[in-house]
Amino acid sequence: MRVTDKMIFERAAQYTGRAREQVERAVAENATGLRVRHPGDDPAASGIIVRRKIAHEKFVAVAEGANRAADELGMADSALSDLLASINRGYELGVQMANATNSASDRAAAALEVDQLFNSAIRSLNTEIGGRYLFGGVVDSAPPFDPTGVYSGSTTTARDVEVAPGIVETASLLGNEVALGASGGPNILTALTALRTALANDDTGAVSGALANLNASVKHLSDVRGRTGAMQNMFETAAEAGRLARDSERDGLADLTDVDVFEAASRLAQAQRALDAALTSAARSFDLTLLRKLG
Amino acid sequence: MDLIAILNLGASSLAAHRAVTATAGHNMANVNTPGYARQRAELVTRGAQFWAPSSYLGRGVVLERVTQARDRFIERQLPAVLGNAARSSAEAHALRSVNALDPDGPGGLAAAIGDFYSSARALSQNAGDMSLRRAFVGTSQRLALAFNRTAQGLEFARDGLDAELENMVAEVNISASELAELNAAIKSARSSGAEPNDLLDRRQMLVDRLAELTGATPINDGEGYVNIALPGGLALVSGVRAGSLSTVADPGLGGHLALQLTRADGTGPQALTAAQFGGRAAGLLEARDAVIGQALDRLDSLAFDLATGINLLHSAGLDLSGNSGNNLFTVPVTPGGAASTIAVNAAIVADPRLIAAGRNPGGGAGDAWNLFRIINTETANLATSGVPAAATLSRITADFGAATRRAEAVTVQDQTMADHLHAMREATAGVSIDEEMVTLTQAQRAYEATMKVISTADQMLETLMQLR
């Protein structure tokens, strides 16, 4: 085939242009560390990147939410522990004061202590975190129990939290179920009140009568703590699962978006060598002309 | 043959070799001229003279004609190949220039959707908390803004392609007009019996350029004119008359430009569709409408369906005061333009207490039942796409990327073909300095030899004159 001067120059421009384009691409890859900058770089990966980004945020939020729920249940369990301690102390006092060997003044003093135990129970049931009350269900912006033990929290609706995308579980306890017998258990506050009244009236019979309810309250609270612990475990497991899923999405994203540093450096070196070769061969081809030989 | 005849032989031979030199010089001068086809000075022997009793004596050489070196077979294939290469290149370049759908772009739609649902989840755990409510309003606004910016980026790209179309139309009209004038000039020049090679070169360049711009094909008629027909068959140039393209804002294309043709005979303008074009015009239209336009339509549907679904649920919930919720987002009544106009309800922006998180009147600040329903829209299938929002956006992004990749792959193929034919054309029509140098040297030698003949004949004549 005839080779003309224009062909020589056009080809030189073409080949060096292509080589430069390869170098530019490699430089951009190395500088940004990104494999996929434009959807055209890898269409399938671009689509997956979009999905994974959204999924990553989802699992971050689910993990954080489950973690917070677990922490709150831990705090609720701590409050229940305090409540249980109050009931246990009440029971002890009841057992002690039911004995006829104690005097009326002993029982009066015990009545005062039981009064304090009642107040402590109310405080435990009004535990709050960040202005939100743990035992009010969804009515959580104000203390669920007033000083006399009247409940104003939600009677039916506990708070729910996601344990997995689209799956929610109950994450709080209702005060009326914990302390007022709404779930079929004993009314703890009534039991304490009854003991206090019996002690104040120096009525050993009534004191003995109050012990059964107090004992039942102890068992009930132990059950509630057990359930709370189970819920806390569930949310801790959910938080861990969320973190694993989050990490999986994050790692998957990195595999798609991030360039392999060594491969990118190698591609850059190759592209630079190719450019060098194109420039050298172009320069040499320009030299070979009869014009130079004939002078 | 007398001595005077030998001198005449020398003179015509000198003229012929001068023509060869001039042609070689012309070729060398135009070695880099785009579209130039090398010319050849074709010499023929002058008719012989009878020399009694039985011989014919030659009378030297004369220039018969100057011809162009062109391969008609290659020239016939080139317009289609140039048109295809220009089309795919224009489309690929246009799509590669769009960054609105970059998957890792800062403030992108994927991040905004993720943040929106994350803040909804955070709020669901403490639905009465005002700082979380304000954060939710914030991410809702960011989501709306991400839609706005993405749509804006796509629209700007389309506007940019409109500007390119206008430039292209101006160039087409100038080229068509010049080609029609050249048709007349070439016919006139040919009436002298010679080929106006330089005019033919210029006309061929215009033919190539119109093929690149519009995918038009040349049609040689019997009168020596080159007519230009658009891919749909409509004539852009007919003999010595040229039609013209123009642009008009088309409401059916969202106000973007459509092309129309005023024919060579002055009738029209006639509206043209994208299918009636090839070349750069087709590439720009394809990128603007079929790819970017479609991505924008799908984005509008995504914004509309997502916002409408969320609004439906939000309106069914109760705010902190126990009142029914309003729409969380404002969108048009139909999907068109939803992505560019979506915004958060101004009343909710002003008062986050209006976020309808709950369901029961007096249900309490922590009632997040409605928020969970809103969160579930993340995985709910949308009305138009039939898949959830993340998958919809994923498809839009991937499909746009696939169109870009396809256009770029086709560009490589088309450009390779175009380069190959260019090379073949250049191999025939291109100027080789080396060859011209040889021709020059040849002509110079022949000229020197002819000078010797003249000198010898002159000396013979002088000798004859000195006879007494």
CSV table of C-alpha atoms in Angstrom, one decimal, chain B residues 128-463:
chain,number,residue,atom,x,y,z
B,128,GLY,CA,-40.9,13.0,70.2
B,129,ASP,CA,-37.4,14.3,70.1
B,130,MET,CA,-37.3,17.7,68.4
B,131,SER,CA,-33.6,17.5,67.3
B,132,LEU,CA,-34.3,14.1,65.6
B,133,ARG,CA,-37.3,15.6,64.0
B,134,ARG,CA,-35.3,18.5,62.7
B,135,ALA,CA,-32.6,16.0,61.4
B,136,PHE,CA,-35.4,14.1,59.6
B,137,VAL,CA,-36.6,17.3,58.0
B,138,GLY,CA,-32.9,18.0,57.0
B,139,THR,CA,-32.4,14.7,55.3
B,140,SER,CA,-35.8,15.0,53.6
B,141,GLN,CA,-34.6,18.4,52.2
B,142,ARG,CA,-31.3,16.8,51.1
B,143,LEU,CA,-33.2,14.1,49.3
B,144,ALA,CA,-35.3,16.6,47.5
B,145,LEU,CA,-32.2,18.7,46.7
B,146,ALA,CA,-30.4,15.6,45.4
B,147,PHE,CA,-33.3,14.9,43.0
B,148,ASN,CA,-33.3,18.5,42.0
B,149,ARG,CA,-29.5,18.6,41.3
B,150,THR,CA,-29.5,15.3,39.4
B,151,ALA,CA,-32.4,16.4,37.2
B,152,GLN,CA,-30.7,19.8,36.7
B,153,GLY,CA,-27.5,18.1,35.7
B,154,LEU,CA,-29.3,16.0,33.1
B,155,GLU,CA,-31.3,19.0,31.8
B,156,PHE,CA,-28.1,21.1,31.5
B,157,ALA,CA,-26.6,18.3,29.5
B,158,ARG,CA,-29.6,18.3,27.2
B,159,ASP,CA,-29.4,22.1,26.9
B,160,GLY,CA,-25.7,21.8,26.0
B,161,LEU,CA,-26.6,19.3,23.2
B,162,ASP,CA,-29.2,21.8,21.9
B,163,ALA,CA,-26.5,24.3,21.6
B,164,GLU,CA,-24.3,21.8,19.7
B,165,LEU,CA,-27.3,21.1,17.4
B,166,GLU,CA,-27.6,24.8,16.6
B,167,ASN,CA,-23.9,25.0,15.8
B,168,MET,CA,-24.2,21.9,13.6
B,169,VAL,CA,-27.2,23.3,11.7
B,170,ALA,CA,-25.3,26.5,11.0
B,171,GLU,CA,-22.4,24.5,9.6
B,172,VAL,CA,-24.7,22.2,7.6
B,173,ASN,CA,-26.4,25.2,5.9
B,174,ILE,CA,-23.1,26.9,5.0
B,175,SER,CA,-21.7,23.6,3.6
B,176,ALA,CA,-24.8,22.8,1.7
B,177,SER,CA,-24.9,26.3,0.2
B,178,GLU,CA,-21.3,26.2,-0.8
B,179,LEU,CA,-21.7,22.7,-2.3
B,180,ALA,CA,-24.5,24.0,-4.5
B,181,GLU,CA,-22.3,26.9,-5.7
B,182,LEU,CA,-19.5,24.4,-6.4
B,183,ASN,CA,-21.9,22.3,-8.5
B,184,ALA,CA,-22.5,25.3,-10.7
B,185,ALA,CA,-18.8,26.3,-10.8
B,186,ILE,CA,-17.6,22.8,-11.7
B,187,LYS,CA,-20.1,22.5,-14.5
B,188,SER,CA,-19.0,25.8,-15.8
B,189,ALA,CA,-15.3,25.0,-15.5
B,190,ARG,CA,-15.9,21.6,-17.3
B,191,SER,CA,-17.3,23.4,-20.3
B,192,SER,CA,-13.7,24.2,-21.3
B,193,GLY,CA,-13.0,20.4,-21.5
B,194,ALA,CA,-10.7,20.3,-18.4
B,195,GLU,CA,-11.3,19.0,-15.0
B,196,PRO,CA,-11.3,21.6,-12.2
B,197,ASN,CA,-9.5,19.4,-9.8
B,198,ASP,CA,-9.2,21.8,-6.9
B,199,LEU,CA,-12.9,22.6,-7.1
B,200,LEU,CA,-13.6,18.8,-7.1
B,201,ASP,CA,-11.5,18.4,-4.0
B,202,ARG,CA,-13.4,21.1,-2.2
B,203,ARG,CA,-16.7,19.6,-3.2
B,204,GLN,CA,-15.6,16.2,-2.0
B,205,MET,CA,-14.6,17.7,1.3
B,206,LEU,CA,-18.1,19.2,1.7
B,207,VAL,CA,-19.7,15.9,0.8
B,208,ASP,CA,-17.6,14.2,3.5
B,209,ARG,CA,-18.5,16.9,6.0
B,210,LEU,CA,-22.2,16.8,5.3
B,211,ALA,CA,-22.0,13.0,5.7
B,212,GLU,CA,-20.4,13.4,9.1
B,213,LEU,CA,-22.8,16.0,10.2
B,214,THR,CA,-26.1,14.6,9.0
B,215,GLY,CA,-25.4,11.1,7.6
B,216,ALA,CA,-26.3,12.4,4.2
B,217,THR,CA,-25.3,10.5,1.1
B,218,PRO,CA,-24.1,11.9,-2.2
B,219,ILE,CA,-25.9,11.1,-5.5
B,220,ASN,CA,-24.2,11.8,-8.8
B,221,ASP,CA,-26.6,12.8,-11.4
B,222,GLY,CA,-26.1,12.8,-15.2
B,223,GLU,CA,-25.3,16.4,-15.4
B,224,GLY,CA,-22.2,16.2,-13.3
B,225,TYR,CA,-23.8,17.6,-10.2
B,226,VAL,CA,-23.5,16.0,-6.8
B,227,ASN,CA,-26.8,16.0,-5.0
B,228,ILE,CA,-27.0,15.4,-1.2
B,229,ALA,CA,-29.8,13.3,0.3
B,230,LEU,CA,-30.5,13.0,4.0
B,231,PRO,CA,-31.0,9.4,5.3
B,232,GLY,CA,-34.8,9.8,5.1
B,233,GLY,CA,-34.4,10.5,1.4
B,234,LEU,CA,-35.1,14.2,1.5
B,235,ALA,CA,-32.8,16.3,-0.7
B,236,LEU,CA,-30.5,18.8,1.1
B,237,VAL,CA,-28.7,19.9,-2.1
B,238,SER,CA,-30.3,19.5,-5.5
B,239,GLY,CA,-28.1,20.6,-8.4
B,240,VAL,CA,-27.3,24.3,-7.9
B,241,ARG,CA,-29.9,24.8,-5.2
B,242,ALA,CA,-29.4,24.1,-1.5
B,243,GLY,CA,-32.0,23.5,1.2
B,244,SER,CA,-31.4,24.5,4.8
B,245,LEU,CA,-31.9,23.1,8.2
B,246,SER,CA,-33.3,25.0,11.1
B,247,THR,CA,-34.2,24.3,14.7
B,248,VAL,CA,-37.4,24.9,16.6
B,249,ALA,CA,-38.3,24.4,20.3
B,250,ASP,CA,-40.6,21.4,20.5
B,251,PRO,CA,-43.1,21.2,23.4
B,252,GLY,CA,-43.2,17.5,22.8
B,253,LEU,CA,-39.5,17.3,23.7
B,254,GLY,CA,-39.9,19.4,26.8
B,255,GLY,CA,-38.9,22.6,24.9
B,256,HIS,CA,-35.7,21.0,23.4
B,257,LEU,CA,-34.9,21.6,19.8
B,258,ALA,CA,-36.3,19.7,16.9
B,259,LEU,CA,-34.9,19.9,13.4
B,260,GLN,CA,-36.8,21.0,10.3
B,261,LEU,CA,-35.8,21.2,6.6
B,262,THR,CA,-36.6,23.9,4.1
B,263,ARG,CA,-36.2,22.2,0.8
B,264,ALA,CA,-34.0,23.2,-2.1
B,265,ASP,CA,-37.1,24.4,-4.0
B,266,GLY,CA,-38.0,26.7,-1.1
B,267,THR,CA,-40.9,24.7,0.2
B,268,GLY,CA,-41.3,23.8,3.9
B,269,PRO,CA,-40.2,23.9,6.6
B,270,GLN,CA,-40.9,20.2,7.2
B,271,ALA,CA,-40.4,18.7,10.6
B,272,LEU,CA,-37.8,16.0,10.8
B,273,THR,CA,-37.5,13.1,13.2
B,274,ALA,CA,-34.3,11.7,14.6
B,275,ALA,CA,-34.8,8.7,12.3
B,276,GLN,CA,-34.3,11.0,9.3
B,277,PHE,CA,-30.8,11.7,10.3
B,278,GLY,CA,-27.5,10.0,10.6
B,279,GLY,CA,-24.1,11.4,11.5
B,280,ARG,CA,-23.4,13.8,14.3
B,281,ALA,CA,-27.0,15.0,14.4
B,282,ALA,CA,-28.3,11.5,15.0
B,283,GLY,CA,-25.7,10.9,17.7
B,284,LEU,CA,-26.6,14.2,19.5
B,285,LEU,CA,-30.3,13.5,19.3
B,286,GLU,CA,-30.0,9.9,20.4
B,287,ALA,CA,-27.9,11.0,23.4
B,288,ARG,CA,-30.2,13.9,24.2
B,289,ASP,CA,-33.6,12.2,23.9
B,290,ALA,CA,-33.2,8.4,23.9
B,291,VAL,CA,-30.6,8.1,26.7
B,292,ILE,CA,-30.4,11.3,28.8
B,293,GLY,CA,-34.1,12.1,28.2
B,294,GLN,CA,-35.1,8.6,29.2
B,295,ALA,CA,-32.9,8.7,32.3
B,296,LEU,CA,-34.6,12.0,33.2
B,297,ASP,CA,-38.1,10.5,32.7
B,298,ARG,CA,-37.2,7.5,34.9
B,299,LEU,CA,-35.8,9.9,37.5
B,300,ASP,CA,-39.0,11.9,37.5
B,301,SER,CA,-41.0,8.7,37.9
B,302,LEU,CA,-38.7,7.6,40.8
B,303,ALA,CA,-39.2,11.0,42.6
B,304,PHE,CA,-42.9,11.0,41.9
B,305,ASP,CA,-43.6,7.5,43.0
B,306,LEU,CA,-41.4,7.7,46.1
B,307,ALA,CA,-42.8,11.0,47.2
B,308,THR,CA,-46.4,10.0,46.5
B,309,GLY,CA,-46.0,6.8,48.4
B,310,ILE,CA,-44.5,8.5,51.4
B,311,ASN,CA,-47.1,11.3,51.2
B,312,LEU,CA,-49.9,8.8,51.3
B,313,LEU,CA,-48.6,7.3,54.5
B,314,HIS,CA,-47.6,10.6,56.0
B,315,SER,CA,-51.1,12.0,55.5
B,316,ALA,CA,-52.6,9.0,57.2
B,317,GLY,CA,-50.5,9.5,60.4
B,318,LEU,CA,-50.8,11.9,63.3
B,319,ASP,CA,-48.4,14.7,64.2
B,320,LEU,CA,-47.3,15.5,67.7
B,321,SER,CA,-50.5,17.6,68.3
B,322,GLY,CA,-52.6,14.6,67.3
B,323,ASN,CA,-53.7,16.2,64.0
B,324,SER,CA,-53.7,14.4,60.7
B,325,GLY,CA,-50.5,14.7,58.7
B,326,ASN,CA,-50.1,16.6,55.5
B,327,ASN,CA,-47.9,15.7,52.5
B,328,LEU,CA,-44.3,15.4,53.5
B,329,PHE,CA,-43.1,16.3,50.0
B,330,THR,CA,-44.6,18.6,47.3
B,331,VAL,CA,-44.5,17.2,43.8
B,332,PRO,CA,-46.5,17.9,40.6
B,333,VAL,CA,-49.7,16.0,39.9
B,334,THR,CA,-48.0,14.0,37.2
B,335,PRO,CA,-44.4,12.6,37.1
B,336,GLY,CA,-43.1,15.0,34.5
B,337,GLY,CA,-40.7,17.4,36.2
B,338,ALA,CA,-41.1,15.8,39.6
B,339,ALA,CA,-37.4,15.3,40.1
B,340,SER,CA,-36.6,19.0,39.4
B,341,THR,CA,-39.4,20.4,41.5
B,342,ILE,CA,-39.7,18.0,44.5
B,343,ALA,CA,-39.4,19.8,47.8
B,344,VAL,CA,-40.3,19.3,51.4
B,345,ASN,CA,-43.6,20.8,52.6
B,346,ALA,CA,-42.7,24.3,53.8
B,347,ALA,CA,-45.1,24.0,56.8
B,348,ILE,CA,-43.2,20.9,58.0
B,349,VAL,CA,-39.8,22.6,57.4
B,350,ALA,CA,-41.0,25.5,59.6
B,351,ASP,CA,-42.5,23.2,62.3
B,352,PRO,CA,-41.1,19.6,62.6
B,353,ARG,CA,-43.8,18.9,65.1
B,354,LEU,CA,-46.0,18.4,62.0
B,355,ILE,CA,-44.1,15.2,61.1
B,356,ALA,CA,-46.8,12.6,61.3
B,357,ALA,CA,-45.0,9.8,63.1
B,358,GLY,CA,-47.8,8.3,65.1
B,359,ARG,CA,-51.2,6.8,64.6
B,360,ASN,CA,-53.3,7.1,67.7
B,361,PRO,CA,-54.8,10.3,68.9
B,362,GLY,CA,-53.1,11.0,72.2
B,363,GLY,CA,-50.9,8.1,71.4
B,364,GLY,CA,-47.9,9.7,72.9
B,365,ALA,CA,-44.7,11.4,71.6
B,366,GLY,CA,-43.0,8.0,71.2
B,367,ASP,CA,-45.7,6.6,68.9
B,368,ALA,CA,-43.7,5.8,65.7
B,369,TRP,CA,-46.1,3.4,64.1
B,370,ASN,CA,-46.5,5.6,61.0
B,371,LEU,CA,-42.8,6.2,60.8
B,372,PHE,CA,-42.3,2.5,60.5
B,373,ARG,CA,-44.7,2.4,57.6
B,374,ILE,CA,-42.7,5.2,56.0
B,375,ILE,CA,-39.5,3.3,56.6
B,376,ASN,CA,-41.0,0.3,54.8
B,377,THR,CA,-41.4,2.3,51.6
B,378,GLU,CA,-37.6,1.8,51.3
B,379,THR,CA,-38.3,-1.8,50.2
B,380,ALA,CA,-41.8,-1.3,48.7
B,381,ASN,CA,-42.1,-1.7,45.0
B,382,LEU,CA,-42.7,1.6,43.2
B,383,ALA,CA,-45.7,2.0,40.9
B,384,THR,CA,-43.8,2.7,37.6
B,385,SER,CA,-40.6,0.6,38.0
B,386,GLY,CA,-42.2,-2.3,39.9
B,387,VAL,CA,-39.1,-2.5,42.1
B,388,PRO,CA,-38.0,-0.5,45.2
B,389,ALA,CA,-36.3,2.9,45.1
B,390,ALA,CA,-32.8,1.6,45.5
B,391,ALA,CA,-33.2,-0.9,42.7
B,392,THR,CA,-34.9,1.7,40.5
B,393,LEU,CA,-32.0,4.1,40.9
B,394,SER,CA,-29.6,1.2,40.4
B,395,ARG,CA,-31.2,0.4,37.1
B,396,ILE,CA,-31.3,4.0,35.9
B,397,THR,CA,-27.5,4.3,36.7
B,398,ALA,CA,-26.6,1.0,35.2
B,399,ASP,CA,-28.7,1.5,32.1
B,400,PHE,CA,-27.1,4.9,31.5
B,401,GLY,CA,-23.7,3.4,32.0
B,402,ALA,CA,-24.5,0.6,29.6
B,403,ALA,CA,-25.6,3.1,26.9
B,404,THR,CA,-22.4,5.0,27.4
B,405,ARG,CA,-20.3,1.9,27.2
B,406,ARG,CA,-22.2,0.7,24.1
B,407,ALA,CA,-21.7,4.0,22.4
B,408,GLU,CA,-18.0,4.0,23.2
B,409,ALA,CA,-17.6,0.4,22.0
B,410,VAL,CA,-19.4,1.2,18.7
B,411,THR,CA,-17.3,4.3,18.4
B,412,VAL,CA,-14.1,2.2,18.5
B,413,GLN,CA,-15.5,-0.1,15.8
B,414,ASP,CA,-16.8,2.8,13.6
B,415,GLN,CA,-13.6,4.8,14.0
B,416,THR,CA,-11.5,1.8,13.1
B,417,MET,CA,-13.5,1.3,10.0
B,418,ALA,CA,-13.3,5.1,9.2
B,419,ASP,CA,-9.5,5.1,9.8
B,420,HIS,CA,-9.1,2.1,7.6
B,421,LEU,CA,-11.0,3.7,4.7
B,422,HIS,CA,-9.2,7.0,5.3
B,423,ALA,CA,-5.9,5.2,5.0
B,424,MET,CA,-7.0,3.6,1.8
B,425,ARG,CA,-8.2,6.9,0.4
B,426,GLU,CA,-4.9,8.5,1.5
B,427,ALA,CA,-3.0,5.7,-0.1
B,428,THR,CA,-4.5,6.5,-3.4
B,429,ALA,CA,-5.0,10.3,-3.2
B,430,GLY,CA,-2.4,11.4,-0.7
B,431,VAL,CA,0.8,13.1,-1.6
B,432,SER,CA,4.1,11.4,-0.9
B,433,ILE,CA,6.9,13.9,-0.7
B,434,ASP,CA,9.3,11.2,-1.7
B,435,GLU,CA,7.4,10.4,-4.8
B,436,GLU,CA,7.1,14.1,-5.8
B,437,MET,CA,10.8,14.6,-5.2
B,438,VAL,CA,11.5,11.7,-7.6
B,439,THR,CA,9.0,13.3,-10.1
B,440,LEU,CA,10.7,16.7,-9.7
B,441,THR,CA,14.1,15.1,-10.3
B,442,GLN,CA,12.8,13.2,-13.3
B,443,ALA,CA,11.2,16.4,-14.8
B,444,GLN,CA,14.4,18.3,-14.1
B,445,ARG,CA,16.5,15.7,-15.9
B,446,ALA,CA,14.1,15.7,-18.8
B,447,TYR,CA,14.1,19.5,-18.9
B,448,GLU,CA,17.9,19.5,-18.9
B,449,ALA,CA,18.0,16.9,-21.7
B,450,THR,CA,15.5,18.9,-23.7
B,451,MET,CA,17.6,22.0,-23.2
B,452,LYS,CA,20.4,20.0,-24.7
B,453,VAL,CA,18.3,19.2,-27.8
B,454,ILE,CA,17.4,22.8,-28.2
B,455,SER,CA,21.0,23.8,-27.8
B,456,THR,CA,22.1,21.3,-30.3
B,457,ALA,CA,19.4,22.3,-32.8
B,458,ASP,CA,20.4,25.9,-32.3
B,459,GLN,CA,24.0,25.2,-33.0
B,460,MET,CA,23.0,23.3,-36.1
B,461,LEU,CA,20.9,26.2,-37.2
B,462,GLU,CA,23.8,28.6,-36.6
B,463,THR,CA,26.1,26.4,-38.6
